[in-house]
Short mmCIF file of C-alpha atoms in Angstrom, two decimals:
data_model
loop_
_atom_site.label_atom_id
_atom_site.label_comp_id
_atom_site.label_asym_id
_atom_site.label_seq_id
_atom_site.Cartn_x
_atom_site.Cartn_y
_atom_site.Cartn_z
CA ASP T 1 10.07 3.19 -25.43
CA ILE T 2 13.00 0.95 -26.35
CA GLN T 3 11.93 -2.40 -27.80
CA MET T 4 14.01 -5.49 -27.08
CA THR T 5 13.57 -8.28 -29.64
CA GLN T 6 14.75 -11.58 -28.19
CA SER T 7 15.42 -14.79 -30.10
CA PRO T 8 14.85 -17.63 -30.19
CA SER T 9 11.69 -17.92 -28.12
CA SER T 10 12.61 -21.48 -27.27
CA MET T 11 15.39 -23.91 -27.97
CA SER T 12 16.67 -27.29 -26.95
CA ALA T 13 20.29 -28.30 -26.77
CA SER T 14 22.40 -31.17 -25.54
CA LEU T 15 24.63 -31.21 -22.51
CA GLY T 16 28.01 -29.79 -23.44
CA ASP T 17 26.64 -27.73 -26.35
CA ARG T 18 27.49 -24.08 -26.88
CA VAL T 19 24.28 -22.05 -26.67
CA THR T 20 23.68 -18.46 -27.75
CA ILE T 21 20.62 -16.27 -27.12
CA THR T 22 20.28 -12.82 -28.66
CA CYS T 23 18.47 -9.55 -27.97
CA GLN T 24 18.29 -6.73 -30.47
CA ALA T 25 17.64 -3.21 -29.20
CA SER T 26 15.45 -0.83 -31.20
CA GLN T 27 17.75 2.07 -30.37
CA ASP T 28 21.12 2.63 -28.82
CA ILE T 29 21.34 1.35 -25.26
CA GLY T 30 25.10 1.60 -24.88
CA ASN T 31 25.96 -1.56 -22.99
CA ASN T 32 23.12 -1.07 -20.51
CA LEU T 33 21.78 -4.59 -20.69
CA ILE T 34 21.20 -7.33 -18.14
CA TRP T 35 20.65 -11.03 -18.74
CA PHE T 36 18.46 -12.83 -16.22
CA GLN T 37 17.99 -16.53 -15.62
CA GLN T 38 14.64 -17.67 -14.27
CA LYS T 39 13.89 -21.20 -13.12
CA PRO T 40 10.31 -22.45 -12.66
CA GLY T 41 8.63 -20.89 -9.67
CA LYS T 42 11.63 -18.67 -8.93
CA SER T 43 12.48 -15.01 -9.30
CA PRO T 44 14.75 -13.80 -12.08
CA ARG T 45 18.43 -13.98 -11.20
CA PRO T 46 20.85 -11.50 -12.79
CA MET T 47 23.61 -13.33 -14.66
CA ILE T 48 25.29 -10.63 -16.77
CA TYR T 49 25.16 -6.85 -16.35
CA TYR T 50 26.42 -4.01 -18.51
CA ALA T 51 26.30 -6.50 -21.39
CA THR T 52 29.51 -8.33 -20.55
CA ASN T 53 30.04 -8.36 -16.79
CA LEU T 54 29.44 -11.55 -14.84
CA ALA T 55 27.26 -11.05 -11.77
CA ASN T 56 28.38 -12.41 -8.40
CA GLY T 57 28.43 -16.17 -8.17
CA VAL T 58 27.68 -16.82 -11.84
CA PRO T 59 29.67 -19.69 -13.41
CA SER T 60 32.33 -18.70 -15.92
CA ARG T 61 30.66 -20.73 -18.68
CA PHE T 62 28.24 -17.80 -19.01
CA SER T 63 29.34 -14.78 -21.00
CA GLY T 64 27.83 -11.73 -22.66
CA SER T 65 28.80 -9.88 -25.80
CA ARG T 66 27.66 -7.08 -28.08
CA SER T 67 27.75 -6.55 -31.82
CA GLY T 68 26.16 -3.27 -32.78
CA SER T 69 22.57 -3.34 -31.51
CA ASP T 70 22.69 -7.11 -30.95
CA TYR T 71 23.46 -8.42 -27.48
CA SER T 72 24.17 -12.07 -26.86
CA LEU T 73 24.28 -14.43 -23.92
CA THR T 74 26.45 -17.49 -24.47
CA ILE T 75 26.74 -20.65 -22.41
CA SER T 76 29.99 -22.26 -23.48
CA SER T 77 29.19 -25.80 -22.35
CA LEU T 78 25.61 -26.48 -21.37
CA GLU T 79 24.93 -28.14 -18.04
CA SER T 80 21.66 -29.60 -16.80
CA GLU T 81 21.24 -26.86 -14.20
CA ASP T 82 21.13 -24.27 -17.01
CA MET T 83 17.64 -25.37 -18.02
CA ALA T 84 15.63 -22.20 -17.45
CA ASP T 85 14.06 -19.17 -19.05
CA TYR T 86 16.41 -16.34 -19.98
CA HIS T 87 15.39 -12.70 -20.27
CA CYS T 88 17.22 -9.59 -21.39
CA LEU T 89 16.54 -6.14 -19.94
CA GLN T 90 17.69 -2.74 -21.16
CA TYR T 91 18.35 -0.11 -18.53
CA LYS T 92 19.56 2.71 -20.72
CA GLN T 93 16.35 4.61 -20.11
CA TYR T 94 13.01 4.32 -18.39
CA PRO T 95 10.70 2.58 -18.87
CA LEU T 96 12.94 -0.41 -18.40
CA THR T 97 12.00 -2.97 -21.04
CA PHE T 98 12.47 -6.71 -21.18
CA GLY T 99 12.83 -9.08 -24.07
CA SER T 100 10.11 -11.67 -24.53
CA GLY T 101 12.21 -14.47 -23.06
CA THR T 102 13.87 -17.67 -24.25
CA LYS T 103 12.94 -21.07 -22.89
CA LEU T 104 16.03 -23.28 -22.86
CA GLU T 105 15.44 -27.01 -22.64
CA ILE T 106 17.87 -29.88 -22.45
CA LYS T 107 17.60 -32.54 -25.17
CA GLN M 1 21.87 -10.07 4.01
CA VAL M 2 19.49 -8.41 1.59
CA GLN M 3 15.99 -9.85 1.80
CA LEU M 4 12.71 -8.82 0.19
CA LYS M 5 9.33 -10.43 0.64
CA GLU M 6 6.04 -9.56 -1.01
CA THR M 7 2.68 -10.20 0.59
CA GLY M 8 -0.50 -9.84 -1.37
CA PRO M 9 -4.17 -10.83 -1.35
CA GLY M 10 -3.93 -13.76 -3.75
CA LEU M 11 -7.35 -13.21 -5.31
CA VAL M 12 -8.81 -9.88 -6.36
CA GLN M 13 -12.08 -9.20 -8.10
CA PRO M 14 -12.18 -7.30 -11.38
CA THR M 15 -12.49 -3.51 -10.97
CA GLN M 16 -11.13 -3.73 -7.42
CA THR M 17 -7.84 -2.38 -6.05
CA LEU M 18 -4.70 -4.45 -5.59
CA SER M 19 -2.50 -3.80 -2.56
CA ILE M 20 0.86 -5.50 -2.12
CA THR M 21 3.44 -4.94 0.60
CA CYS M 22 7.16 -5.54 0.15
CA THR M 23 8.98 -5.96 3.47
CA VAL M 24 12.74 -5.63 3.29
CA SER M 25 15.67 -6.31 5.59
CA GLY M 26 19.42 -5.99 5.45
CA PHE M 27 19.45 -2.44 4.07
CA SER M 28 17.77 0.94 4.32
CA LEU M 29 15.05 2.10 1.95
CA THR M 30 16.60 5.57 2.09
CA SER M 31 19.72 4.27 0.36
CA TYR M 32 18.34 2.41 -2.66
CA TYR M 33 15.72 2.62 -5.38
CA MET M 34 12.97 0.04 -5.01
CA GLN M 35 11.32 -1.24 -8.16
CA TRP M 36 8.15 -3.18 -8.98
CA VAL M 37 8.02 -5.70 -11.82
CA ARG M 38 5.24 -8.02 -12.77
CA GLN M 39 5.11 -11.17 -14.91
CA THR M 40 1.89 -12.01 -16.69
CA PRO M 41 1.02 -14.79 -19.12
CA GLY M 42 0.12 -12.25 -21.77
CA LYS M 43 3.03 -9.83 -21.64
CA GLY M 44 5.83 -11.55 -19.76
CA LEU M 45 8.03 -9.37 -17.55
CA GLU M 46 6.97 -5.72 -17.29
CA TRP M 47 8.60 -2.93 -15.33
CA MET M 48 5.91 -1.07 -13.41
CA GLY M 49 7.65 1.70 -11.52
CA PHE M 50 10.01 2.67 -8.74
CA ILE M 51 10.39 4.77 -5.65
CA ARG M 52 13.69 6.55 -5.27
CA SER M 53 15.80 6.54 -2.14
CA GLY M 54 14.56 10.08 -1.55
CA GLY M 55 10.91 9.03 -1.86
CA SER M 56 9.90 10.34 -5.26
CA THR M 57 8.33 7.98 -7.76
CA GLU M 58 8.29 7.16 -11.46
CA TYR M 59 5.78 4.97 -13.24
CA ASN M 60 5.50 3.12 -16.49
CA SER M 61 2.95 5.03 -18.56
CA GLU M 62 1.24 1.71 -19.19
CA PHE M 63 0.09 1.83 -15.55
CA LYS M 64 0.47 5.47 -14.63
CA SER M 65 -3.17 6.31 -14.28
CA ARG M 66 -3.93 3.48 -11.88
CA LEU M 67 -0.63 2.73 -10.09
CA SER M 68 0.74 4.14 -6.87
CA ILE M 69 3.98 3.26 -5.08
CA SER M 70 4.74 4.44 -1.57
CA ARG M 71 6.77 3.39 1.46
CA ASP M 72 7.06 3.46 5.23
CA THR M 73 10.74 3.65 6.05
CA SER M 74 10.12 3.08 9.77
CA LYS M 75 8.61 -0.30 8.95
CA ASN M 76 11.00 -1.12 6.09
CA GLN M 77 8.05 -1.55 3.77
CA VAL M 78 7.24 -0.52 0.22
CA PHE M 79 3.68 -0.56 -1.07
CA LEU M 80 2.12 -1.06 -4.47
CA LYS M 81 -1.47 -0.12 -5.11
CA MET M 82 -3.16 -0.53 -8.45
CA ASN M 83 -6.82 0.13 -9.08
CA SER M 84 -9.34 -0.89 -11.71
CA LEU M 85 -7.95 -4.39 -11.99
CA LYS M 86 -8.69 -6.52 -15.04
CA THR M 87 -8.27 -10.22 -15.66
CA GLU M 88 -5.16 -9.38 -17.73
CA ASP M 89 -3.51 -8.13 -14.54
CA THR M 90 -3.29 -11.72 -13.30
CA GLY M 91 0.33 -12.63 -12.68
CA VAL M 92 3.24 -12.62 -10.27
CA TYR M 93 4.23 -9.28 -8.78
CA TYR M 94 7.82 -8.73 -7.65
CA CYS M 95 9.57 -6.03 -5.71
CA ALA M 96 13.25 -5.61 -6.42
CA ARG M 97 16.15 -3.53 -5.20
CA ASP M 98 18.85 -2.01 -7.31
CA SER M 99 22.38 -3.28 -6.75
CA ASN M 100 25.33 -0.91 -6.59
CA ASN M 101 26.06 -1.54 -10.28
CA PHE M 102 22.74 -2.13 -12.01
CA PRO M 103 18.99 -2.10 -11.43
CA LEU M 104 16.95 -5.10 -10.28
CA GLY M 105 19.90 -6.76 -8.59
CA TYR M 106 17.87 -8.31 -5.77
CA TRP M 107 14.36 -9.71 -6.06
CA GLY M 108 11.67 -10.88 -3.71
CA GLN M 109 10.06 -14.26 -4.17
CA GLY M 110 7.04 -12.70 -5.85
CA THR M 111 3.37 -12.89 -4.98
CA LEU M 112 0.78 -14.43 -7.28
CA VAL M 113 -2.27 -12.29 -7.91
CA THR M 114 -5.31 -13.71 -9.62
CA VAL M 115 -7.96 -11.33 -10.89
CA SER M 116 -11.21 -13.19 -11.12
CA SER M 117 -14.80 -12.96 -10.01
#
């Protein structure tokens, strides 16, 4: 199975900050990676698919990138509504595997 | 529009069988894969398995021996059954549909399952 190592596990940042969350894949996944946002009591919402593509309705301050086996989600200017948990998912092969999640808090 | 809703028992006793129904609308089960994902305090988000548009299934080996996914296309329902429940199976269970571009594009609201005597 492909392991997804996500970091950090939690972080706090100020409104307007640039925030980056990273997942490292244990083997090649191409760009087959999704970033999900999950707010308390809600289902995960896909934000980025195929590593760099913005899902429908997602604000342009969100972006995804790849460097080798490292995949990153960046929020260019943090807003209060971005407070949530973020999860990565690889879909290169089954079983689909998630990262362990990042809890993003606002300072 | 695409809608998914899980209904489950809420509380299940250890060693018993969990049954959850996912009722969908806005699309046909014969056109999309339907997936099951759970979220537990101990392991976070875990992919459990799927049923293909044609009706065949695949399971995560973590659950394979005790998990079954099926459907009734006439009722627009997908079913998850898992036996031999343990307290570690406590969590929220989600059904999800693939989008045209990637898996798990649409999610139900989830149903909380507590395994306790």
